[in-house]
Amino acid sequence: MKEFLKEFKKFISRGNVIDMAVGIIIGSAFTAIVNSLVNDVMMPLLSILTGGLDFAALCFVLGEGDGAATLNYGAFIAAVINFLLIAFVIFTIIKAMNKLSRKKPEAPKEEPPKKKACPFCKEEVAIDAVKCPHCTSVLAEDGLIYVD
Ligand SMILES: [Zn+2]
Protein backbone atom coordinates (compact mmCIF):
# COMPACT_ATOMS: atom_id res chain seq x y z
CA MET A 1 0.00 0.00 0.00
CA LYS A 2 2.83 2.36 0.88
CA GLU A 3 4.48 1.50 -2.39
CA PHE A 4 1.20 2.18 -4.19
CA LEU A 5 0.84 5.65 -2.62
CA LYS A 6 4.44 6.45 -3.45
CA GLU A 7 3.84 5.54 -7.06
CA PHE A 8 0.63 7.56 -7.12
CA LYS A 9 2.41 10.59 -5.70
CA LYS A 10 5.10 10.23 -8.36
CA PHE A 11 2.45 10.00 -11.05
CA ILE A 12 0.48 13.01 -9.85
CA SER A 13 3.57 15.21 -9.42
CA ARG A 14 4.74 14.66 -12.97
CA GLY A 15 4.33 17.85 -14.99
CA ASN A 16 2.40 16.30 -17.83
CA VAL A 17 -0.51 15.32 -15.56
CA ILE A 18 -1.03 19.01 -14.76
CA ASP A 19 -0.62 19.94 -18.42
CA MET A 20 -3.18 17.32 -19.35
CA ALA A 21 -5.64 18.61 -16.75
CA VAL A 22 -5.21 22.17 -18.02
CA GLY A 23 -5.71 20.91 -21.56
CA ILE A 24 -8.92 19.13 -20.65
CA ILE A 25 -10.33 22.14 -18.79
CA ILE A 26 -9.46 24.55 -21.61
CA GLY A 27 -10.73 22.00 -24.11
CA SER A 28 -14.15 21.77 -22.47
CA ALA A 29 -14.40 25.56 -22.19
CA PHE A 30 -13.47 25.78 -25.87
CA THR A 31 -16.13 23.22 -26.71
CA ALA A 32 -18.71 25.45 -25.03
CA ILE A 33 -17.59 28.39 -27.18
CA VAL A 34 -17.76 26.37 -30.39
CA ASN A 35 -21.15 24.86 -29.49
CA SER A 36 -22.57 28.26 -28.65
CA LEU A 37 -21.27 29.72 -31.90
CA VAL A 38 -22.82 26.86 -33.85
CA ASN A 39 -26.15 26.64 -31.99
CA ASP A 40 -26.75 30.30 -31.16
CA VAL A 41 -25.26 32.04 -34.21
CA MET A 42 -24.83 29.70 -37.17
CA MET A 43 -27.98 27.58 -36.79
CA PRO A 44 -30.39 30.57 -36.69
CA LEU A 45 -28.66 31.98 -39.80
CA LEU A 46 -29.03 28.61 -41.51
CA SER A 47 -32.66 28.54 -40.43
CA ILE A 48 -33.21 31.86 -42.22
CA LEU A 49 -31.64 30.42 -45.38
CA THR A 50 -33.83 27.30 -45.27
CA GLY A 51 -36.97 29.28 -44.50
CA GLY A 52 -37.32 28.22 -40.87
CA LEU A 53 -37.22 24.52 -41.67
CA ASP A 54 -36.71 22.41 -38.54
CA PHE A 55 -34.58 19.49 -39.68
CA ALA A 56 -34.95 17.59 -36.43
CA ALA A 57 -38.72 17.26 -36.92
CA LEU A 58 -38.44 15.57 -40.32
CA CYS A 59 -39.25 11.87 -40.21
CA PHE A 60 -40.93 8.98 -41.97
CA VAL A 61 -43.67 7.27 -39.98
CA LEU A 62 -43.31 3.49 -40.26
CA GLY A 63 -46.62 1.71 -39.67
CA GLU A 64 -49.80 3.19 -38.28
CA GLY A 65 -51.16 4.47 -34.98
CA ASP A 66 -49.62 6.53 -32.18
CA GLY A 67 -47.06 3.89 -31.28
CA ALA A 68 -45.68 3.64 -34.83
CA ALA A 69 -41.92 3.75 -35.22
CA THR A 70 -40.44 6.78 -36.95
CA LEU A 71 -37.38 6.99 -39.12
CA ASN A 72 -35.89 10.28 -37.94
CA TYR A 73 -33.76 11.15 -40.93
CA GLY A 74 -34.19 14.84 -40.02
CA ALA A 75 -32.26 14.36 -36.78
CA PHE A 76 -29.49 12.69 -38.76
CA ILE A 77 -29.35 15.60 -41.22
CA ALA A 78 -29.21 18.02 -38.27
CA ALA A 79 -26.31 16.05 -36.76
CA VAL A 80 -24.42 16.12 -40.07
CA ILE A 81 -25.00 19.88 -40.45
CA ASN A 82 -23.91 20.38 -36.84
CA PHE A 83 -20.72 18.43 -37.50
CA LEU A 84 -19.96 20.40 -40.67
CA LEU A 85 -20.53 23.71 -38.87
CA ILE A 86 -18.30 22.69 -35.94
CA ALA A 87 -15.58 21.52 -38.34
CA PHE A 88 -15.84 24.81 -40.25
CA VAL A 89 -15.69 26.90 -37.04
CA ILE A 90 -12.67 24.98 -35.73
CA PHE A 91 -10.94 25.27 -39.11
CA THR A 92 -11.54 29.03 -39.10
CA ILE A 93 -10.28 29.45 -35.52
CA ILE A 94 -7.15 27.37 -36.16
CA LYS A 95 -6.47 29.28 -39.35
CA ALA A 96 -6.74 32.59 -37.46
CA MET A 97 -4.47 31.32 -34.69
CA ASN A 98 -1.88 30.13 -37.19
CA LYS A 99 -1.93 33.56 -38.78
CA LEU A 100 -1.36 35.20 -35.37
CA SER A 101 1.45 32.90 -34.32
CA ARG A 102 3.26 32.96 -37.64
CA LYS A 103 6.40 35.01 -37.35
CA LYS A 104 6.53 38.06 -39.51
CA PRO A 105 9.26 37.76 -42.12
CA GLU A 106 12.20 39.93 -41.23
CA ALA A 107 12.47 43.05 -43.32
CA PRO A 108 15.53 42.91 -45.54
CA LYS A 109 18.27 44.99 -44.03
CA GLU A 110 18.82 48.16 -45.90
CA GLU A 111 22.30 48.20 -47.29
CA PRO A 112 24.35 51.33 -46.82
CA PRO A 113 24.75 53.23 -50.07
CA LYS A 114 27.79 52.21 -52.09
CA LYS A 115 27.70 55.18 -54.43
CA LYS A 116 27.39 58.91 -54.09
CA ALA A 117 27.00 61.67 -56.62
CA CYS A 118 29.96 63.88 -57.26
CA PRO A 119 28.85 67.41 -56.34
CA PHE A 120 30.68 68.83 -59.35
CA CYS A 121 29.82 66.65 -62.30
CA LYS A 122 26.91 64.72 -60.72
CA GLU A 123 28.43 61.42 -61.88
CA GLU A 124 28.25 58.44 -59.58
CA VAL A 125 31.42 57.71 -57.68
CA ALA A 126 32.29 55.21 -54.91
CA ILE A 127 31.08 56.29 -51.47
CA ASP A 128 34.61 56.51 -50.07
CA ALA A 129 36.16 58.10 -53.13
CA VAL A 130 38.35 61.10 -52.35
CA LYS A 131 38.80 62.10 -55.97
CA CYS A 132 36.17 62.01 -58.70
CA PRO A 133 37.26 59.72 -61.58
CA HIS A 134 35.12 61.71 -63.98
CA CYS A 135 36.00 65.33 -63.33
CA THR A 136 39.04 64.76 -61.08
CA SER A 137 37.59 67.05 -58.37
CA VAL A 138 38.80 66.24 -54.89
CA LEU A 139 36.01 64.85 -52.73
CA ALA A 140 36.54 65.02 -49.01
CA GLU A 141 35.00 62.42 -46.70
CA ASP A 142 34.28 65.04 -44.07
CA GLY A 143 31.85 66.79 -46.35
CA LEU A 144 34.26 69.57 -47.26
CA ILE A 145 34.98 69.81 -50.93
CA TYR A 146 38.34 70.68 -52.24
CA VAL A 147 38.92 71.76 -55.75
CA ASP A 148 42.34 71.32 -57.29
ZN1 LIG B 1 33.07 64.65 -60.70
mmCIF file with all atom_site columns, C-alpha atoms and ligand atoms in Angstrom:
data_model
loop_
_atom_site.group_PDB
_atom_site.id
_atom_site.type_symbol
_atom_site.label_atom_id
_atom_site.label_alt_id
_atom_site.label_comp_id
_atom_site.label_asym_id
_atom_site.label_entity_id
_atom_site.label_seq_id
_atom_site.pdbx_PDB_ins_code
_atom_site.Cartn_x
_atom_site.Cartn_y
_atom_site.Cartn_z
_atom_site.occupancy
_atom_site.B_iso_or_equiv
_atom_site.pdbx_formal_charge
_atom_site.auth_seq_id
_atom_site.auth_comp_id
_atom_site.auth_asym_id
_atom_site.auth_atom_id
_atom_site.pdbx_PDB_model_num
ATOM   1   C  CA . MET A 1 1   ? 0.000   0.000  0.000   1.00 0.00 ? 1   MET A CA 1
ATOM   2   C  CA . LYS A 1 2   ? 2.828   2.356  0.878   1.00 0.00 ? 2   LYS A CA 1
ATOM   3   C  CA . GLU A 1 3   ? 4.484   1.498  -2.389  1.00 0.00 ? 3   GLU A CA 1
ATOM   4   C  CA . PHE A 1 4   ? 1.202   2.185  -4.192  1.00 0.00 ? 4   PHE A CA 1
ATOM   5   C  CA . LEU A 1 5   ? 0.844   5.647  -2.616  1.00 0.00 ? 5   LEU A CA 1
ATOM   6   C  CA . LYS A 1 6   ? 4.439   6.452  -3.449  1.00 0.00 ? 6   LYS A CA 1
ATOM   7   C  CA . GLU A 1 7   ? 3.840   5.543  -7.064  1.00 0.00 ? 7   GLU A CA 1
ATOM   8   C  CA . PHE A 1 8   ? 0.632   7.560  -7.120  1.00 0.00 ? 8   PHE A CA 1
ATOM   9   C  CA . LYS A 1 9   ? 2.412   10.594 -5.700  1.00 0.00 ? 9   LYS A CA 1
ATOM   10  C  CA . LYS A 1 10  ? 5.103   10.234 -8.358  1.00 0.00 ? 10  LYS A CA 1
ATOM   11  C  CA . PHE A 1 11  ? 2.445   9.996  -11.051 1.00 0.00 ? 11  PHE A CA 1
ATOM   12  C  CA . ILE A 1 12  ? 0.476   13.008 -9.855  1.00 0.00 ? 12  ILE A CA 1
ATOM   13  C  CA . SER A 1 13  ? 3.569   15.214 -9.418  1.00 0.00 ? 13  SER A CA 1
ATOM   14  C  CA . ARG A 1 14  ? 4.739   14.662 -12.972 1.00 0.00 ? 14  ARG A CA 1
ATOM   15  C  CA . GLY A 1 15  ? 4.331   17.845 -14.990 1.00 0.00 ? 15  GLY A CA 1
ATOM   16  C  CA . ASN A 1 16  ? 2.398   16.296 -17.826 1.00 0.00 ? 16  ASN A CA 1
ATOM   17  C  CA . VAL A 1 17  ? -0.511  15.320 -15.562 1.00 0.00 ? 17  VAL A CA 1
ATOM   18  C  CA . ILE A 1 18  ? -1.030  19.009 -14.757 1.00 0.00 ? 18  ILE A CA 1
ATOM   19  C  CA . ASP A 1 19  ? -0.615  19.940 -18.424 1.00 0.00 ? 19  ASP A CA 1
ATOM   20  C  CA . MET A 1 20  ? -3.181  17.322 -19.353 1.00 0.00 ? 20  MET A CA 1
ATOM   21  C  CA . ALA A 1 21  ? -5.640  18.610 -16.750 1.00 0.00 ? 21  ALA A CA 1
ATOM   22  C  CA . VAL A 1 22  ? -5.214  22.174 -18.017 1.00 0.00 ? 22  VAL A CA 1
ATOM   23  C  CA . GLY A 1 23  ? -5.711  20.906 -21.564 1.00 0.00 ? 23  GLY A CA 1
ATOM   24  C  CA . ILE A 1 24  ? -8.919  19.127 -20.653 1.00 0.00 ? 24  ILE A CA 1
ATOM   25  C  CA . ILE A 1 25  ? -10.330 22.142 -18.792 1.00 0.00 ? 25  ILE A CA 1
ATOM   26  C  CA . ILE A 1 26  ? -9.464  24.554 -21.605 1.00 0.00 ? 26  ILE A CA 1
ATOM   27  C  CA . GLY A 1 27  ? -10.735 22.001 -24.108 1.00 0.00 ? 27  GLY A CA 1
ATOM   28  C  CA . SER A 1 28  ? -14.152 21.772 -22.468 1.00 0.00 ? 28  SER A CA 1
ATOM   29  C  CA . ALA A 1 29  ? -14.401 25.559 -22.190 1.00 0.00 ? 29  ALA A CA 1
ATOM   30  C  CA . PHE A 1 30  ? -13.469 25.780 -25.866 1.00 0.00 ? 30  PHE A CA 1
ATOM   31  C  CA . THR A 1 31  ? -16.134 23.215 -26.706 1.00 0.00 ? 31  THR A CA 1
ATOM   32  C  CA . ALA A 1 32  ? -18.710 25.449 -25.032 1.00 0.00 ? 32  ALA A CA 1
ATOM   33  C  CA . ILE A 1 33  ? -17.593 28.391 -27.176 1.00 0.00 ? 33  ILE A CA 1
ATOM   34  C  CA . VAL A 1 34  ? -17.764 26.368 -30.389 1.00 0.00 ? 34  VAL A CA 1
ATOM   35  C  CA . ASN A 1 35  ? -21.145 24.864 -29.492 1.00 0.00 ? 35  ASN A CA 1
ATOM   36  C  CA . SER A 1 36  ? -22.565 28.258 -28.650 1.00 0.00 ? 36  SER A CA 1
ATOM   37  C  CA . LEU A 1 37  ? -21.271 29.724 -31.895 1.00 0.00 ? 37  LEU A CA 1
ATOM   38  C  CA . VAL A 1 38  ? -22.824 26.864 -33.848 1.00 0.00 ? 38  VAL A CA 1
ATOM   39  C  CA . ASN A 1 39  ? -26.155 26.637 -31.993 1.00 0.00 ? 39  ASN A CA 1
ATOM   40  C  CA . ASP A 1 40  ? -26.747 30.305 -31.164 1.00 0.00 ? 40  ASP A CA 1
ATOM   41  C  CA . VAL A 1 41  ? -25.260 32.040 -34.205 1.00 0.00 ? 41  VAL A CA 1
ATOM   42  C  CA . MET A 1 42  ? -24.825 29.699 -37.173 1.00 0.00 ? 42  MET A CA 1
ATOM   43  C  CA . MET A 1 43  ? -27.984 27.582 -36.787 1.00 0.00 ? 43  MET A CA 1
ATOM   44  C  CA . PRO A 1 44  ? -30.394 30.570 -36.692 1.00 0.00 ? 44  PRO A CA 1
ATOM   45  C  CA . LEU A 1 45  ? -28.664 31.982 -39.796 1.00 0.00 ? 45  LEU A CA 1
ATOM   46  C  CA . LEU A 1 46  ? -29.026 28.608 -41.513 1.00 0.00 ? 46  LEU A CA 1
ATOM   47  C  CA . SER A 1 47  ? -32.659 28.544 -40.432 1.00 0.00 ? 47  SER A CA 1
ATOM   48  C  CA . ILE A 1 48  ? -33.212 31.864 -42.222 1.00 0.00 ? 48  ILE A CA 1
ATOM   49  C  CA . LEU A 1 49  ? -31.642 30.416 -45.384 1.00 0.00 ? 49  LEU A CA 1
ATOM   50  C  CA . THR A 1 50  ? -33.832 27.303 -45.273 1.00 0.00 ? 50  THR A CA 1
ATOM   51  C  CA . GLY A 1 51  ? -36.971 29.278 -44.498 1.00 0.00 ? 51  GLY A CA 1
ATOM   52  C  CA . GLY A 1 52  ? -37.315 28.225 -40.874 1.00 0.00 ? 52  GLY A CA 1
ATOM   53  C  CA . LEU A 1 53  ? -37.218 24.519 -41.666 1.00 0.00 ? 53  LEU A CA 1
ATOM   54  C  CA . ASP A 1 54  ? -36.708 22.410 -38.539 1.00 0.00 ? 54  ASP A CA 1
ATOM   55  C  CA . PHE A 1 55  ? -34.578 19.487 -39.679 1.00 0.00 ? 55  PHE A CA 1
ATOM   56  C  CA . ALA A 1 56  ? -34.947 17.587 -36.426 1.00 0.00 ? 56  ALA A CA 1
ATOM   57  C  CA . ALA A 1 57  ? -38.718 17.265 -36.916 1.00 0.00 ? 57  ALA A CA 1
ATOM   58  C  CA . LEU A 1 58  ? -38.442 15.575 -40.317 1.00 0.00 ? 58  LEU A CA 1
ATOM   59  C  CA . CYS A 1 59  ? -39.253 11.865 -40.211 1.00 0.00 ? 59  CYS A CA 1
ATOM   60  C  CA . PHE A 1 60  ? -40.933 8.985  -41.969 1.00 0.00 ? 60  PHE A CA 1
ATOM   61  C  CA . VAL A 1 61  ? -43.669 7.268  -39.980 1.00 0.00 ? 61  VAL A CA 1
ATOM   62  C  CA . LEU A 1 62  ? -43.313 3.493  -40.261 1.00 0.00 ? 62  LEU A CA 1
ATOM   63  C  CA . GLY A 1 63  ? -46.620 1.706  -39.673 1.00 0.00 ? 63  GLY A CA 1
ATOM   64  C  CA . GLU A 1 64  ? -49.805 3.188  -38.279 1.00 0.00 ? 64  GLU A CA 1
ATOM   65  C  CA . GLY A 1 65  ? -51.156 4.473  -34.983 1.00 0.00 ? 65  GLY A CA 1
ATOM   66  C  CA . ASP A 1 66  ? -49.623 6.533  -32.176 1.00 0.00 ? 66  ASP A CA 1
ATOM   67  C  CA . GLY A 1 67  ? -47.064 3.894  -31.280 1.00 0.00 ? 67  GLY A CA 1
ATOM   68  C  CA . ALA A 1 68  ? -45.678 3.642  -34.826 1.00 0.00 ? 68  ALA A CA 1
ATOM   69  C  CA . ALA A 1 69  ? -41.920 3.752  -35.221 1.00 0.00 ? 69  ALA A CA 1
ATOM   70  C  CA . THR A 1 70  ? -40.442 6.777  -36.954 1.00 0.00 ? 70  THR A CA 1
ATOM   71  C  CA . LEU A 1 71  ? -37.377 6.985  -39.120 1.00 0.00 ? 71  LEU A CA 1
ATOM   72  C  CA . ASN A 1 72  ? -35.888 10.276 -37.944 1.00 0.00 ? 72  ASN A CA 1
ATOM   73  C  CA . TYR A 1 73  ? -33.764 11.154 -40.934 1.00 0.00 ? 73  TYR A CA 1
ATOM   74  C  CA . GLY A 1 74  ? -34.194 14.836 -40.023 1.00 0.00 ? 74  GLY A CA 1
ATOM   75  C  CA . ALA A 1 75  ? -32.261 14.361 -36.777 1.00 0.00 ? 75  ALA A CA 1
ATOM   76  C  CA . PHE A 1 76  ? -29.494 12.687 -38.762 1.00 0.00 ? 76  PHE A CA 1
ATOM   77  C  CA . ILE A 1 77  ? -29.350 15.598 -41.222 1.00 0.00 ? 77  ILE A CA 1
ATOM   78  C  CA . ALA A 1 78  ? -29.214 18.022 -38.269 1.00 0.00 ? 78  ALA A CA 1
ATOM   79  C  CA . ALA A 1 79  ? -26.314 16.049 -36.756 1.00 0.00 ? 79  ALA A CA 1
ATOM   80  C  CA . VAL A 1 80  ? -24.425 16.120 -40.071 1.00 0.00 ? 80  VAL A CA 1
ATOM   81  C  CA . ILE A 1 81  ? -24.996 19.877 -40.455 1.00 0.00 ? 81  ILE A CA 1
ATOM   82  C  CA . ASN A 1 82  ? -23.908 20.379 -36.838 1.00 0.00 ? 82  ASN A CA 1
ATOM   83  C  CA . PHE A 1 83  ? -20.721 18.430 -37.498 1.00 0.00 ? 83  PHE A CA 1
ATOM   84  C  CA . LEU A 1 84  ? -19.957 20.397 -40.673 1.00 0.00 ? 84  LEU A CA 1
ATOM   85  C  CA . LEU A 1 85  ? -20.526 23.706 -38.870 1.00 0.00 ? 85  LEU A CA 1
ATOM   86  C  CA . ILE A 1 86  ? -18.302 22.689 -35.941 1.00 0.00 ? 86  ILE A CA 1
ATOM   87  C  CA . ALA A 1 87  ? -15.584 21.519 -38.340 1.00 0.00 ? 87  ALA A CA 1
ATOM   88  C  CA . PHE A 1 88  ? -15.843 24.810 -40.246 1.00 0.00 ? 88  PHE A CA 1
ATOM   89  C  CA . VAL A 1 89  ? -15.692 26.903 -37.038 1.00 0.00 ? 89  VAL A CA 1
ATOM   90  C  CA . ILE A 1 90  ? -12.671 24.985 -35.725 1.00 0.00 ? 90  ILE A CA 1
ATOM   91  C  CA . PHE A 1 91  ? -10.944 25.267 -39.105 1.00 0.00 ? 91  PHE A CA 1
ATOM   92  C  CA . THR A 1 92  ? -11.536 29.030 -39.104 1.00 0.00 ? 92  THR A CA 1
ATOM   93  C  CA . ILE A 1 93  ? -10.281 29.454 -35.522 1.00 0.00 ? 93  ILE A CA 1
ATOM   94  C  CA . ILE A 1 94  ? -7.148  27.367 -36.155 1.00 0.00 ? 94  ILE A CA 1
ATOM   95  C  CA . LYS A 1 95  ? -6.468  29.284 -39.354 1.00 0.00 ? 95  LYS A CA 1
ATOM   96  C  CA . ALA A 1 96  ? -6.744  32.590 -37.464 1.00 0.00 ? 96  ALA A CA 1
ATOM   97  C  CA . MET A 1 97  ? -4.473  31.316 -34.688 1.00 0.00 ? 97  MET A CA 1
ATOM   98  C  CA . ASN A 1 98  ? -1.876  30.130 -37.189 1.00 0.00 ? 98  ASN A CA 1
ATOM   99  C  CA . LYS A 1 99  ? -1.932  33.556 -38.776 1.00 0.00 ? 99  LYS A CA 1
ATOM   100 C  CA . LEU A 1 100 ? -1.357  35.200 -35.373 1.00 0.00 ? 100 LEU A CA 1
ATOM   101 C  CA . SER A 1 101 ? 1.453   32.898 -34.319 1.00 0.00 ? 101 SER A CA 1
ATOM   102 C  CA . ARG A 1 102 ? 3.261   32.959 -37.636 1.00 0.00 ? 102 ARG A CA 1
ATOM   103 C  CA . LYS A 1 103 ? 6.402   35.008 -37.352 1.00 0.00 ? 103 LYS A CA 1
ATOM   104 C  CA . LYS A 1 104 ? 6.533   38.055 -39.511 1.00 0.00 ? 104 LYS A CA 1
ATOM   105 C  CA . PRO A 1 105 ? 9.256   37.757 -42.119 1.00 0.00 ? 105 PRO A CA 1
ATOM   106 C  CA . GLU A 1 106 ? 12.201  39.933 -41.232 1.00 0.00 ? 106 GLU A CA 1
ATOM   107 C  CA . ALA A 1 107 ? 12.473  43.052 -43.319 1.00 0.00 ? 107 ALA A CA 1
ATOM   108 C  CA . PRO A 1 108 ? 15.533  42.912 -45.538 1.00 0.00 ? 108 PRO A CA 1
ATOM   109 C  CA . LYS A 1 109 ? 18.266  44.991 -44.032 1.00 0.00 ? 109 LYS A CA 1
ATOM   110 C  CA . GLU A 1 110 ? 18.820  48.163 -45.897 1.00 0.00 ? 110 GLU A CA 1
ATOM   111 C  CA . GLU A 1 111 ? 22.304  48.204 -47.289 1.00 0.00 ? 111 GLU A CA 1
ATOM   112 C  CA . PRO A 1 112 ? 24.351  51.335 -46.818 1.00 0.00 ? 112 PRO A CA 1
ATOM   113 C  CA . PRO A 1 113 ? 24.749  53.229 -50.074 1.00 0.00 ? 113 PRO A CA 1
ATOM   114 C  CA . LYS A 1 114 ? 27.787  52.213 -52.085 1.00 0.00 ? 114 LYS A CA 1
ATOM   115 C  CA . LYS A 1 115 ? 27.703  55.182 -54.428 1.00 0.00 ? 115 LYS A CA 1
ATOM   116 C  CA . LYS A 1 116 ? 27.387  58.912 -54.092 1.00 0.00 ? 116 LYS A CA 1
ATOM   117 C  CA . ALA A 1 117 ? 27.000  61.666 -56.616 1.00 0.00 ? 117 ALA A CA 1
ATOM   118 C  CA . CYS A 1 118 ? 29.959  63.878 -57.257 1.00 0.00 ? 118 CYS A CA 1
ATOM   119 C  CA . PRO A 1 119 ? 28.854  67.415 -56.338 1.00 0.00 ? 119 PRO A CA 1
ATOM   120 C  CA . PHE A 1 120 ? 30.678  68.834 -59.351 1.00 0.00 ? 120 PHE A CA 1
ATOM   121 C  CA . CYS A 1 121 ? 29.817  66.646 -62.301 1.00 0.00 ? 121 CYS A CA 1
ATOM   122 C  CA . LYS A 1 122 ? 26.908  64.724 -60.716 1.00 0.00 ? 122 LYS A CA 1
ATOM   123 C  CA . GLU A 1 123 ? 28.431  61.421 -61.875 1.00 0.00 ? 123 GLU A CA 1
ATOM   124 C  CA . GLU A 1 124 ? 28.253  58.441 -59.577 1.00 0.00 ? 124 GLU A CA 1
ATOM   125 C  CA . VAL A 1 125 ? 31.424  57.712 -57.678 1.00 0.00 ? 125 VAL A CA 1
ATOM   126 C  CA . ALA A 1 126 ? 32.294  55.213 -54.913 1.00 0.00 ? 126 ALA A CA 1
ATOM   127 C  CA . ILE A 1 127 ? 31.075  56.285 -51.470 1.00 0.00 ? 127 ILE A CA 1
ATOM   128 C  CA . ASP A 1 128 ? 34.606  56.507 -50.071 1.00 0.00 ? 128 ASP A CA 1
ATOM   129 C  CA . ALA A 1 129 ? 36.163  58.099 -53.131 1.00 0.00 ? 129 ALA A CA 1
ATOM   130 C  CA . VAL A 1 130 ? 38.347  61.096 -52.353 1.00 0.00 ? 130 VAL A CA 1
ATOM   131 C  CA . LYS A 1 131 ? 38.802  62.101 -55.965 1.00 0.00 ? 131 LYS A CA 1
ATOM   132 C  CA . CYS A 1 132 ? 36.171  62.006 -58.698 1.00 0.00 ? 132 CYS A CA 1
ATOM   133 C  CA . PRO A 1 133 ? 37.260  59.721 -61.577 1.00 0.00 ? 133 PRO A CA 1
ATOM   134 C  CA . HIS A 1 134 ? 35.124  61.705 -63.977 1.00 0.00 ? 134 HIS A CA 1
ATOM   135 C  CA . CYS A 1 135 ? 35.998  65.334 -63.328 1.00 0.00 ? 135 CYS A CA 1
ATOM   136 C  CA . THR A 1 136 ? 39.036  64.756 -61.079 1.00 0.00 ? 136 THR A CA 1
ATOM   137 C  CA . SER A 1 137 ? 37.592  67.046 -58.373 1.00 0.00 ? 137 SER A CA 1
ATOM   138 C  CA . VAL A 1 138 ? 38.802  66.239 -54.895 1.00 0.00 ? 138 VAL A CA 1
ATOM   139 C  CA . LEU A 1 139 ? 36.012  64.847 -52.732 1.00 0.00 ? 139 LEU A CA 1
ATOM   140 C  CA . ALA A 1 140 ? 36.537  65.023 -49.005 1.00 0.00 ? 140 ALA A CA 1
ATOM   141 C  CA . GLU A 1 141 ? 35.005  62.424 -46.704 1.00 0.00 ? 141 GLU A CA 1
ATOM   142 C  CA . ASP A 1 142 ? 34.285  65.040 -44.070 1.00 0.00 ? 142 ASP A CA 1
ATOM   143 C  CA . GLY A 1 143 ? 31.846  66.792 -46.345 1.00 0.00 ? 143 GLY A CA 1
ATOM   144 C  CA . LEU A 1 144 ? 34.256  69.567 -47.260 1.00 0.00 ? 144 LEU A CA 1
ATOM   145 C  CA . ILE A 1 145 ? 34.985  69.812 -50.929 1.00 0.00 ? 145 ILE A CA 1
ATOM   146 C  CA . TYR A 1 146 ? 38.341  70.678 -52.237 1.00 0.00 ? 146 TYR A CA 1
ATOM   147 C  CA . VAL A 1 147 ? 38.915  71.755 -55.745 1.00 0.00 ? 147 VAL A CA 1
ATOM   148 C  CA . ASP A 1 148 ? 42.336  71.320 -57.290 1.00 0.00 ? 148 ASP A CA 1
HETATM 149 ZN ZN . ZN  B 2 .   ? 33.070  64.653 -60.699 1.00 0.00 ? 1   ZN  B ZN 1
#
